[in-house]
PDB file of N, CA and C in Angstrom:
ATOM      1  N   MET A1164      89.119  76.473  79.362  1.00  0.00           N
ATOM      2  CA  MET A1164      90.799  77.388  79.949  1.00  0.00           C
ATOM      3  C   MET A1164      91.214  77.163  80.576  1.00  0.00           C
ATOM      4  N   ASP A1165      91.789  76.118  80.475  1.00  0.00           N
ATOM      5  CA  ASP A1165      93.134  75.076  81.060  1.00  0.00           C
ATOM      6  C   ASP A1165      94.569  76.003  81.182  1.00  0.00           C
ATOM      7  N   ASP A1166      94.492  76.767  80.110  1.00  0.00           N
ATOM      8  CA  ASP A1166      95.579  77.885  80.102  1.00  0.00           C
ATOM      9  C   ASP A1166      96.040  78.699  81.453  1.00  0.00           C
ATOM     10  N   ASP A1167      97.042  78.565  81.874  1.00  0.00           N
ATOM     11  CA  ASP A1167      97.555  79.469  83.246  1.00  0.00           C
ATOM     12  C   ASP A1167      96.877  81.185  82.932  1.00  0.00           C
ATOM     13  N   GLU A1168      97.693  81.479  81.666  1.00  0.00           N
ATOM     14  CA  GLU A1168      97.082  82.767  81.475  1.00  0.00           C
ATOM     15  C   GLU A1168      95.915  82.785  81.605  1.00  0.00           C
ATOM     16  N   ASN A1169      95.086  82.441  81.424  1.00  0.00           N
ATOM     17  CA  ASN A1169      93.555  82.505  82.050  1.00  0.00           C
ATOM     18  C   ASN A1169      92.935  81.920  83.260  1.00  0.00           C
ATOM     19  N   GLN A1170      93.991  81.913  84.084  1.00  0.00           N
ATOM     20  CA  GLN A1170      92.846  81.232  85.628  1.00  0.00           C
ATOM     21  C   GLN A1170      93.037  82.579  86.836  1.00  0.00           C
ATOM     22  N   PHE A1171      91.947  81.945  87.497  1.00  0.00           N
ATOM     23  CA  PHE A1171      92.192  83.249  88.696  1.00  0.00           C
ATOM     24  C   PHE A1171      92.832  83.251  89.554  1.00  0.00           C
ATOM     25  N   VAL A1172      94.140  83.895  89.555  1.00  0.00           N
ATOM     26  CA  VAL A1172      95.472  83.342  90.535  1.00  0.00           C
ATOM     27  C   VAL A1172      95.149  83.969  92.019  1.00  0.00           C
ATOM     28  N   VAL A1173      94.320  83.837  92.903  1.00  0.00           N
ATOM     29  CA  VAL A1173      94.169  84.191  94.198  1.00  0.00           C
ATOM     30  C   VAL A1173      95.388  84.967  94.864  1.00  0.00           C
ATOM     31  N   ASP A1174      96.474  84.413  94.688  1.00  0.00           N
ATOM     32  CA  ASP A1174      98.429  85.305  95.186  1.00  0.00           C
ATOM     33  C   ASP A1174      98.251  86.336  94.126  1.00  0.00           C
ATOM     34  N   ASP A1175      97.721  86.135  92.672  1.00  0.00           N
ATOM     35  CA  ASP A1175      98.091  87.473  92.424  1.00  0.00           C
ATOM     36  C   ASP A1175      97.009  88.828  92.508  1.00  0.00           C
ATOM     37  N   VAL A1176      95.841  87.892  92.682  1.00  0.00           N
ATOM     38  CA  VAL A1176      95.115  89.137  93.569  1.00  0.00           C
ATOM     39  C   VAL A1176      95.023  89.957  94.418  1.00  0.00           C
ATOM     40  N   SER A1177      95.542  88.664  95.742  1.00  0.00           N
ATOM     41  CA  SER A1177      95.648  89.502  96.746  1.00  0.00           C
ATOM     42  C   SER A1177      96.891  90.176  96.878  1.00  0.00           C
ATOM     43  N   LYS A1178      97.744  90.458  96.438  1.00  0.00           N
ATOM     44  CA  LYS A1178      98.986  90.838  96.196  1.00  0.00           C
ATOM     45  C   LYS A1178      98.344  92.100  95.831  1.00  0.00           C
ATOM     46  N   ILE A1179      97.711  92.135  94.943  1.00  0.00           N
ATOM     47  CA  ILE A1179      97.219  93.655  94.345  1.00  0.00           C
ATOM     48  C   ILE A1179      96.476  94.377  95.414  1.00  0.00           C
ATOM     49  N   ILE A1180      95.384  93.772  95.708  1.00  0.00           N
ATOM     50  CA  ILE A1180      94.662  94.703  97.005  1.00  0.00           C
ATOM     51  C   ILE A1180      95.340  95.139  97.459  1.00  0.00           C
ATOM     52  N   LYS A1181      96.433  94.070  98.481  1.00  0.00           N
ATOM     53  CA  LYS A1181      97.167  94.762  99.593  1.00  0.00           C
ATOM     54  C   LYS A1181      98.235  95.756  99.150  1.00  0.00           C
ATOM     55  N   ASP A1182      98.522  95.628  97.671  1.00  0.00           N
ATOM     56  CA  ASP A1182      99.615  96.547  97.495  1.00  0.00           C
ATOM     57  C   ASP A1182      98.729  98.108  97.348  1.00  0.00           C
ATOM     58  N   THR A1183      97.076  98.172  96.796  1.00  0.00           N
ATOM     59  CA  THR A1183      96.787  99.079  96.345  1.00  0.00           C
ATOM     60  C   THR A1183      96.518  99.356  97.912  1.00  0.00           C
ATOM     61  N   ILE A1184      95.642  98.591  98.901  1.00  0.00           N
ATOM     62  CA  ILE A1184      95.290  99.165 100.088  1.00  0.00           C
ATOM     63  C   ILE A1184      96.661 100.265 100.689  1.00  0.00           C
ATOM     64  N   GLU A1185      97.820  99.549 101.069  1.00  0.00           N
ATOM     65  CA  GLU A1185      98.813 100.153 101.015  1.00  0.00           C
ATOM     66  C   GLU A1185      99.284 101.024 100.692  1.00  0.00           C
ATOM     67  N   ASN A1186      99.096 101.490  99.340  1.00  0.00           N
ATOM     68  CA  ASN A1186      99.287 103.251  98.677  1.00  0.00           C
ATOM     69  C   ASN A1186      98.334 103.801  98.796  1.00  0.00           C
ATOM     70  N   THR A1187      97.179 103.388  99.495  1.00  0.00           N
ATOM     71  CA  THR A1187      95.710 104.380  98.857  1.00  0.00           C
ATOM     72  C   THR A1187      95.666 105.032 100.741  1.00  0.00           C
ATOM     73  N   ILE A1188      95.886 103.866 101.910  1.00  0.00           N
ATOM     74  CA  ILE A1188      95.252 104.653 102.866  1.00  0.00           C
ATOM     75  C   ILE A1188      95.955 103.930 104.054  1.00  0.00           C
ATOM     76  N   SER A1189      97.728 103.605 104.005  1.00  0.00           N
ATOM     77  CA  SER A1189      98.584 103.081 104.844  1.00  0.00           C
ATOM     78  C   SER A1189      98.556 104.518 105.610  1.00  0.00           C
ATOM     79  N   GLY A1190      99.020 104.548 106.661  1.00  0.00           N
ATOM     80  CA  GLY A1190      99.447 105.834 107.804  1.00  0.00           C
ATOM     81  C   GLY A1190      98.516 106.613 107.635  1.00  0.00           C
ATOM     82  N   ASN A1191      97.135 106.733 107.204  1.00  0.00           N
ATOM     83  CA  ASN A1191      96.178 107.421 107.545  1.00  0.00           C
ATOM     84  C   ASN A1191      95.592 107.127 108.603  1.00  0.00           C
ATOM     85  N   VAL A1192      94.711 108.195 109.243  1.00  0.00           N
ATOM     86  CA  VAL A1192      94.322 107.411 110.841  1.00  0.00           C
ATOM     87  C   VAL A1192      92.515 107.812 110.047  1.00  0.00           C
ATOM     88  N   TYR A1193      91.907 107.081 110.448  1.00  0.00           N
ATOM     89  CA  TYR A1193      90.576 106.815 110.232  1.00  0.00           C
ATOM     90  C   TYR A1193      89.576 108.226 110.226  1.00  0.00           C
ATOM     91  N   GLN A1194      89.083 108.538 109.081  1.00  0.00           N
ATOM     92  CA  GLN A1194      88.497 109.938 109.137  1.00  0.00           C
ATOM     93  C   GLN A1194      86.823 109.922 108.430  1.00  0.00           C
ATOM     94  N   GLN A1195      85.910 109.674 109.167  1.00  0.00           N
ATOM     95  CA  GLN A1195      84.508 110.108 108.479  1.00  0.00           C
ATOM     96  C   GLN A1195      84.557 110.439 107.012  1.00  0.00           C
ATOM     97  N   ASP A1196      85.061 111.513 106.902  1.00  0.00           N
ATOM     98  CA  ASP A1196      84.916 112.504 105.383  1.00  0.00           C
ATOM     99  C   ASP A1196      85.426 111.696 104.607  1.00  0.00           C
ATOM    100  N   LYS A1197      86.999 110.856 104.959  1.00  0.00           N
ATOM    101  CA  LYS A1197      86.854 110.729 103.624  1.00  0.00           C
ATOM    102  C   LYS A1197      87.100 108.988 103.319  1.00  0.00           C
ATOM    103  N   VAL A1198      86.210 108.677 103.955  1.00  0.00           N
ATOM    104  CA  VAL A1198      86.326 107.281 103.736  1.00  0.00           C
ATOM    105  C   VAL A1198      85.478 107.045 102.592  1.00  0.00           C
ATOM    106  N   ASN A1199      84.581 107.842 102.122  1.00  0.00           N
ATOM    107  CA  ASN A1199      83.887 107.156 100.471  1.00  0.00           C
ATOM    108  C   ASN A1199      85.158 107.746  99.121  1.00  0.00           C
ATOM    109  N   GLN A1200      85.752 108.844  99.771  1.00  0.00           N
ATOM    110  CA  GLN A1200      87.259 109.044  98.767  1.00  0.00           C
ATOM    111  C   GLN A1200      88.189 107.976  98.697  1.00  0.00           C
ATOM    112  N   TRP A1201      88.502 106.921 100.274  1.00  0.00           N
ATOM    113  CA  TRP A1201      89.282 106.511  99.750  1.00  0.00           C
ATOM    114  C   TRP A1201      89.072 104.488  99.543  1.00  0.00           C
ATOM    115  N   SER A1202      87.272 104.495  99.914  1.00  0.00           N
ATOM    116  CA  SER A1202      87.012 103.054  99.129  1.00  0.00           C
ATOM    117  C   SER A1202      86.602 102.950  97.607  1.00  0.00           C
ATOM    118  N   ALA A1203      86.613 104.453  96.895  1.00  0.00           N
ATOM    119  CA  ALA A1203      86.039 104.677  95.549  1.00  0.00           C
ATOM    120  C   ALA A1203      87.652 104.301  94.692  1.00  0.00           C
ATOM    121  N   ALA A1204      88.731 105.062  95.399  1.00  0.00           N
ATOM    122  CA  ALA A1204      90.520 105.318  95.231  1.00  0.00           C
ATOM    123  C   ALA A1204      90.643 103.668  94.934  1.00  0.00           C
ATOM    124  N   VAL A1205      90.491 102.581  96.392  1.00  0.00           N
ATOM    125  CA  VAL A1205      91.099 101.621  96.450  1.00  0.00           C
ATOM    126  C   VAL A1205      90.307 100.714  95.175  1.00  0.00           C
ATOM    127  N   SER A1206      88.921 100.858  94.772  1.00  0.00           N
ATOM    128  CA  SER A1206      88.313  99.738  94.320  1.00  0.00           C
ATOM    129  C   SER A1206      88.380  99.777  93.018  1.00  0.00           C
ATOM    130  N   GLU A1207      88.355 101.751  92.450  1.00  0.00           N
ATOM    131  CA  GLU A1207      88.998 102.107  91.233  1.00  0.00           C
ATOM    132  C   GLU A1207      90.661 101.625  90.864  1.00  0.00           C
ATOM    133  N   GLN A1208      91.383 101.276  92.237  1.00  0.00           N
ATOM    134  CA  GLN A1208      93.132 101.244  91.789  1.00  0.00           C
ATOM    135  C   GLN A1208      93.019  99.819  91.349  1.00  0.00           C
ATOM    136  N   CYS A1209      92.109  98.629  92.362  1.00  0.00           N
ATOM    137  CA  CYS A1209      92.413  97.448  92.166  1.00  0.00           C
ATOM    138  C   CYS A1209      92.264  96.790  90.432  1.00  0.00           C
ATOM    139  N   LEU A1210      90.762  97.580  90.163  1.00  0.00           N
ATOM    140  CA  LEU A1210      90.363  97.478  89.174  1.00  0.00           C
ATOM    141  C   LEU A1210      91.406  97.827  87.190  1.00  0.00           C
ATOM    142  N   SER A1211      91.925  98.718  88.147  1.00  0.00           N
ATOM    143  CA  SER A1211      92.847  99.405  86.868  1.00  0.00           C
ATOM    144  C   SER A1211      94.186  98.256  87.095  1.00  0.00           C
ATOM    145  N   ALA A1212      94.231  97.602  87.917  1.00  0.00           N
ATOM    146  CA  ALA A1212      95.668  96.614  88.406  1.00  0.00           C
ATOM    147  C   ALA A1212      95.108  95.571  87.328  1.00  0.00           C
ATOM    148  N   LEU A1213      94.034  95.403  88.063  1.00  0.00           N
ATOM    149  CA  LEU A1213      93.946  93.718  87.866  1.00  0.00           C
ATOM    150  C   LEU A1213      93.532  93.308  85.906  1.00  0.00           C
ATOM    151  N   SER A1214      92.881  95.044  85.572  1.00  0.00           N
ATOM    152  CA  SER A1214      92.806  94.973  83.882  1.00  0.00           C
ATOM    153  C   SER A1214      94.017  94.893  83.031  1.00  0.00           C
ATOM    154  N   LYS A1215      95.332  95.032  83.900  1.00  0.00           N
ATOM    155  CA  LYS A1215      96.726  95.149  83.156  1.00  0.00           C
ATOM    156  C   LYS A1215      96.906  93.550  83.266  1.00  0.00           C
ATOM    157  N   LEU A1216      96.162  92.497  84.279  1.00  0.00           N
ATOM    158  CA  LEU A1216      96.392  91.331  83.818  1.00  0.00           C
ATOM    159  C   LEU A1216      96.545  90.543  82.465  1.00  0.00           C
ATOM    160  N   LYS A1217      95.816  91.308  81.697  1.00  0.00           N
ATOM    161  CA  LYS A1217      95.069  91.440  80.387  1.00  0.00           C
ATOM    162  C   LYS A1217      94.595  89.545  80.646  1.00  0.00           C
ATOM    163  N   LYS A1218      94.017  89.231  81.585  1.00  0.00           N
ATOM    164  CA  LYS A1218      93.209  87.920  81.866  1.00  0.00           C
ATOM    165  C   LYS A1218      91.899  88.189  81.204  1.00  0.00           C
ATOM    166  N   SER A1219      91.257  86.844  80.723  1.00  0.00           N
ATOM    167  CA  SER A1219      89.678  86.896  79.955  1.00  0.00           C
ATOM    168  C   SER A1219      88.515  86.997  80.962  1.00  0.00           C
ATOM    169  N   PHE A1220      88.574  87.672  82.089  1.00  0.00           N
ATOM    170  CA  PHE A1220      87.673  88.268  83.037  1.00  0.00           C
ATOM    171  C   PHE A1220      87.096  89.305  83.414  1.00  0.00           C
ATOM    172  N   LYS A1221      85.777  89.007  83.624  1.00  0.00           N
ATOM    173  CA  LYS A1221      85.029  90.501  84.085  1.00  0.00           C
ATOM    174  C   LYS A1221      85.458  90.906  86.267  1.00  0.00           C
ATOM    175  N   TYR A1222      85.673  91.648  86.421  1.00  0.00           N
ATOM    176  CA  TYR A1222      85.706  91.853  87.804  1.00  0.00           C
ATOM    177  C   TYR A1222      85.091  92.729  88.334  1.00  0.00           C
ATOM    178  N   VAL A1223      84.392  92.147  89.570  1.00  0.00           N
ATOM    179  CA  VAL A1223      83.787  92.989  90.786  1.00  0.00           C
ATOM    180  C   VAL A1223      84.484  93.140  91.813  1.00  0.00           C
ATOM    181  N   VAL A1224      84.549  94.410  92.277  1.00  0.00           N
ATOM    182  CA  VAL A1224      85.618  94.653  93.376  1.00  0.00           C
ATOM    183  C   VAL A1224      84.296  95.433  94.525  1.00  0.00           C
ATOM    184  N   THR A1225      84.368  95.438  95.411  1.00  0.00           N
ATOM    185  CA  THR A1225      83.933  95.660  96.986  1.00  0.00           C
ATOM    186  C   THR A1225      84.623  96.163  98.057  1.00  0.00           C
ATOM    187  N   CYS A1226      84.484  97.019  98.672  1.00  0.00           N
ATOM    188  CA  CYS A1226      85.403  97.771  99.431  1.00  0.00           C
ATOM    189  C   CYS A1226      85.113  98.173 100.743  1.00  0.00           C
ATOM    190  N   SER A1227      85.259  97.907 102.011  1.00  0.00           N
ATOM    191  CA  SER A1227      84.692  97.898 103.288  1.00  0.00           C
ATOM    192  C   SER A1227      85.827  99.362 104.102  1.00  0.00           C
ATOM    193  N   ILE A1228      85.359 100.197 104.743  1.00  0.00           N
ATOM    194  CA  ILE A1228      86.114 100.836 105.276  1.00  0.00           C
ATOM    195  C   ILE A1228      85.551 101.372 106.659  1.00  0.00           C
ATOM    196  N   MET A1229      86.355 100.269 108.093  1.00  0.00           N
ATOM    197  CA  MET A1229      84.757 100.818 109.015  1.00  0.00           C
ATOM    198  C   MET A1229      85.865 101.669 110.081  1.00  0.00           C
ATOM    199  N   GLN A1230      85.291 101.664 111.187  1.00  0.00           N
ATOM    200  CA  GLN A1230      86.478 102.684 112.047  1.00  0.00           C
ATOM    201  C   GLN A1230      86.486 101.036 112.909  1.00  0.00           C
ATOM    202  N   LYS A1231      87.988 101.467 113.521  1.00  0.00           N
ATOM    203  CA  LYS A1231      87.741 100.409 115.151  1.00  0.00           C
ATOM    204  C   LYS A1231      86.647 101.116 116.031  1.00  0.00           C
ATOM    205  N   THR A1232      86.059 100.289 116.513  1.00  0.00           N
ATOM    206  CA  THR A1232      85.244 100.954 118.228  1.00  0.00           C
ATOM    207  C   THR A1232      85.202  99.576 118.580  1.00  0.00           C
ATOM    208  N   GLY A1233      85.487  98.582 118.184  1.00  0.00           N
ATOM    209  CA  GLY A1233      85.167  97.009 119.184  1.00  0.00           C
ATOM    210  C   GLY A1233      83.710  96.603 118.711  1.00  0.00           C
ATOM    211  N   ALA A1234      83.225  97.399 117.983  1.00  0.00           N
ATOM    212  CA  ALA A1234      82.150  96.615 116.956  1.00  0.00           C
ATOM    213  C   ALA A1234      82.461  95.198 116.208  1.00  0.00           C
ATOM    214  N   GLY A1235      81.353  94.473 116.192  1.00  0.00           N
ATOM    215  CA  GLY A1235      81.855  93.576 115.318  1.00  0.00           C
ATOM    216  C   GLY A1235      81.292  93.151 113.840  1.00  0.00           C
ATOM    217  N   LEU A1236      81.601  93.134 112.609  1.00  0.00           N
ATOM    218  CA  LEU A1236      81.100  92.966 111.756  1.00  0.00           C
ATOM    219  C   LEU A1236      80.511  91.589 111.258  1.00  0.00           C
ATOM    220  N   HIS A1237      79.895  91.231 110.126  1.00  0.00           N
ATOM    221  CA  HIS A1237      79.734  90.153 109.331  1.00  0.00           C
ATOM    222  C   HIS A1237      79.325  90.323 107.852  1.00  0.00           C
ATOM    223  N   THR A1238      79.601  89.843 107.673  1.00  0.00           N
ATOM    224  CA  THR A1238      79.770  89.937 105.453  1.00  0.00           C
ATOM    225  C   THR A1238      79.459  88.465 105.492  1.00  0.00           C
ATOM    226  N   ALA A1239      78.152  88.206 104.185  1.00  0.00           N
ATOM    227  CA  ALA A1239      79.012  87.486 103.194  1.00  0.00           C
ATOM    228  C   ALA A1239      78.305  87.492 101.992  1.00  0.00           C
ATOM    229  N   SER A1240      78.579  86.809 100.634  1.00  0.00           N
ATOM    230  CA  SER A1240      78.335  86.862  99.543  1.00  0.00           C
ATOM    231  C   SER A1240      77.991  85.267  99.002  1.00  0.00           C
ATOM    232  N   SER A1241      77.426  85.284  97.933  1.00  0.00           N
ATOM    233  CA  SER A1241      76.767  84.039  97.543  1.00  0.00           C
ATOM    234  C   SER A1241      76.854  84.165  96.019  1.00  0.00           C
ATOM    235  N   CYS A1242      77.279  83.653  95.326  1.00  0.00           N
ATOM    236  CA  CYS A1242      77.350  83.547  93.984  1.00  0.00           C
ATOM    237  C   CYS A1242      76.854  81.644  92.977  1.00  0.00           C
ATOM    238  N   PHE A1243      76.465  82.232  91.685  1.00  0.00           N
ATOM    239  CA  PHE A1243      76.411  80.969  91.385  1.00  0.00           C
ATOM    240  C   PHE A1243      76.968  81.323  89.753  1.00  0.00           C
ATOM    241  N   TRP A1244      77.935  80.426  89.523  1.00  0.00           N
ATOM    242  CA  TRP A1244      79.345  80.496  89.015  1.00  0.00           C
ATOM    243  C   TRP A1244      79.723  79.225  88.450  1.00  0.00           C
ATOM    244  N   ASP A1245      80.690  78.843  87.415  1.00  0.00           N
ATOM    245  CA  ASP A1245      81.556  78.249  87.144  1.00  0.00           C
ATOM    246  C   ASP A1245      82.448  78.127  88.582  1.00  0.00           C
ATOM    247  N   SER A1246      82.715  77.034  89.178  1.00  0.00           N
ATOM    248  CA  SER A1246      84.208  77.023  89.974  1.00  0.00           C
ATOM    249  C   SER A1246      85.582  76.742  89.472  1.00  0.00           C
ATOM    250  N   SER A1247      85.448  76.255  88.487  1.00  0.00           N
ATOM    251  CA  SER A1247      86.583  75.526  87.404  1.00  0.00           C
ATOM    252  C   SER A1247      87.206  77.192  86.664  1.00  0.00           C
ATOM    253  N   THR A1248      86.606  77.942  86.730  1.00  0.00           N
ATOM    254  CA  THR A1248      87.247  78.999  85.795  1.00  0.00           C
ATOM    255  C   THR A1248      87.037  80.173  86.433  1.00  0.00           C
ATOM    256  N   ASP A1249      86.057  80.635  87.579  1.00  0.00           N
ATOM    257  CA  ASP A1249      85.470  81.774  88.183  1.00  0.00           C
ATOM    258  C   ASP A1249      86.246  81.669  89.722  1.00  0.00           C
ATOM    259  N   GLY A1250      86.919  82.765  90.272  1.00  0.00           N
ATOM    260  CA  GLY A1250      87.015  82.646  91.949  1.00  0.00           C
ATOM    261  C   GLY A1250      86.888  83.714  92.597  1.00  0.00           C
ATOM    262  N   THR A1251      87.432  84.315  93.596  1.00  0.00           N
ATOM    263  CA  THR A1251      87.261  85.039  94.909  1.00  0.00           C
ATOM    264  C   THR A1251      88.397  85.328  95.483  1.00  0.00           C
ATOM    265  N   CYS A1252      88.540  86.217  95.689  1.00  0.00           N
ATOM    266  CA  CYS A1252      89.495  86.788  97.056  1.00  0.00           C
ATOM    267  C   CYS A1252      89.273  88.130  97.970  1.00  0.00           C
ATOM    268  N   THR A1253      89.343  87.728  99.105  1.00  0.00           N
ATOM    269  CA  THR A1253      89.004  88.972 100.077  1.00  0.00           C
ATOM    270  C   THR A1253      90.128  88.818 100.841  1.00  0.00           C
ATOM    271  N   VAL A1254      90.782  90.032 100.872  1.00  0.00           N
ATOM    272  CA  VAL A1254      91.901  90.348 102.134  1.00  0.00           C
ATOM    273  C   VAL A1254      91.083  91.615 103.016  1.00  0.00           C
ATOM    274  N   ARG A1255      91.632  91.208 104.428  1.00  0.00           N
ATOM    275  CA  ARG A1255      91.322  92.178 105.743  1.00  0.00           C
ATOM    276  C   ARG A1255      92.119  93.079 105.761  1.00  0.00           C
ATOM    277  N   TRP A1256      92.344  93.622 105.632  1.00  0.00           N
ATOM    278  CA  TRP A1256      93.547  95.202 106.221  1.00  0.00           C
ATOM    279  C   TRP A1256      93.484  95.806 107.281  1.00  0.00           C
ATOM    280  N   GLU A1257      94.040  96.369 108.191  1.00  0.00           N
ATOM    281  CA  GLU A1257      94.160  96.687 109.461  1.00  0.00           C
ATOM    282  C   GLU A1257      95.424  97.595 110.019  1.00  0.00           C
ATOM    283  N   ASN A1258      94.583  98.959 110.293  1.00  0.00           N
ATOM    284  CA  ASN A1258      95.878  99.514 111.570  1.00  0.00           C
ATOM    285  C   ASN A1258      95.170 100.021 112.279  1.00  0.00           C
ATOM    286  N   LYS A1259      95.936 101.151 113.764  1.00  0.00           N
ATOM    287  CA  LYS A1259      95.345 101.034 114.476  1.00  0.00           C
ATOM    288  C   LYS A1259      93.667 102.045 114.809  1.00  0.00           C
ATOM    289  N   THR A1260      93.389 102.197 113.628  1.00  0.00           N
ATOM    290  CA  THR A1260      91.631 103.035 113.615  1.00  0.00           C
ATOM    291  C   THR A1260      90.885 102.583 113.096  1.00  0.00           C
ATOM    292  N   MET A1261      91.170 101.700 111.599  1.00  0.00           N
ATOM    293  CA  MET A1261      90.214 101.418 110.570  1.00  0.00           C
ATOM    294  C   MET A1261      90.682  99.734 109.877  1.00  0.00           C
ATOM    295  N   TYR A1262      89.631  99.575 109.734  1.00  0.00           N
ATOM    296  CA  TYR A1262      89.593  98.034 109.113  1.00  0.00           C
ATOM    297  C   TYR A1262      89.454  98.775 107.543  1.00  0.00           C
ATOM    298  N   CYS A1263      89.617  97.937 106.544  1.00  0.00           N
ATOM    299  CA  CYS A1263      89.654  97.873 105.210  1.00  0.00           C
ATOM    300  C   CYS A1263      89.606  96.369 104.581  1.00  0.00           C
ATOM    301  N   ILE A1264      88.348  95.903 104.382  1.00  0.00           N
ATOM    302  CA  ILE A1264      87.784  94.288 103.973  1.00  0.00           C
ATOM    303  C   ILE A1264      87.462  94.560 102.114  1.00  0.00           C
ATOM    304  N   VAL A1265      88.189  93.911 101.193  1.00  0.00           N
ATOM    305  CA  VAL A1265      88.049  94.193 100.050  1.00  0.00           C
ATOM    306  C   VAL A1265      87.938  92.951  99.437  1.00  0.00           C
ATOM    307  N   SER A1266      87.211  92.472  98.302  1.00  0.00           N
ATOM    308  CA  SER A1266      86.844  91.176  97.660  1.00  0.00           C
ATOM    309  C   SER A1266      86.463  91.880  96.566  1.00  0.00           C
ATOM    310  N   VAL A1267      87.175  90.622  95.587  1.00  0.00           N
ATOM    311  CA  VAL A1267      87.250  90.569  94.307  1.00  0.00           C
ATOM    312  C   VAL A1267      86.636  89.552  93.507  1.00  0.00           C
ATOM    313  N   PHE A1268      86.049  89.329  92.963  1.00  0.00           N
ATOM    314  CA  PHE A1268      85.404  88.193  92.250  1.00  0.00           C
ATOM    315  C   PHE A1268      85.693  88.267  91.166  1.00  0.00           C
ATOM    316  N   GLY A1269      85.895  87.405  90.162  1.00  0.00           N
ATOM    317  CA  GLY A1269      86.676  87.641  88.687  1.00  0.00           C
ATOM    318  C   GLY A1269      85.698  86.034  88.264  1.00  0.00           C
ATOM    319  N   LEU A1270      84.831  86.940  87.144  1.00  0.00           N
ATOM    320  CA  LEU A1270      83.961  86.427  86.181  1.00  0.00           C
ATOM    321  C   LEU A1270      84.482  85.884  84.989  1.00  0.00           C
ATOM    322  N   ALA A1271      84.913  84.590  84.747  1.00  0.00           N
ATOM    323  CA  ALA A1271      85.836  84.648  83.127  1.00  0.00           C
ATOM    324  C   ALA A1271      84.689  84.415  81.965  1.00  0.00           C
ATOM    325  N   ILE A1272      85.437  85.671  81.119  1.00  0.00           N
ATOM    326  CA  ILE A1272      84.326  85.806  79.732  1.00  0.00           C
ATOM    327  C   ILE A1272      84.452  84.298  78.530  1.00  0.00           C
TER     328      ILE A1272
END
């Protein structure tokens, strides 16, 4: 998979994530009753945009939205994969009332 068409390009994935978050929750104030809807929409729209890249990858998308309260958050992930073909990208977005953390894992087929 040396062809650029089949590489996991972090810059492209990061732009998709950022655009999706901006289009979905930008301008909103944190509302607990909307979090499930927002996180599902961000995940599904990221997957849709990633699939339009027409690359030979399976994608895993996670989205966490949390209220800004001053509390800390630590997350970790671990993968057993081929680092020459597979990749990951995580974007942290925030506004005055919430954080949104989206991770995409691209697994070459």
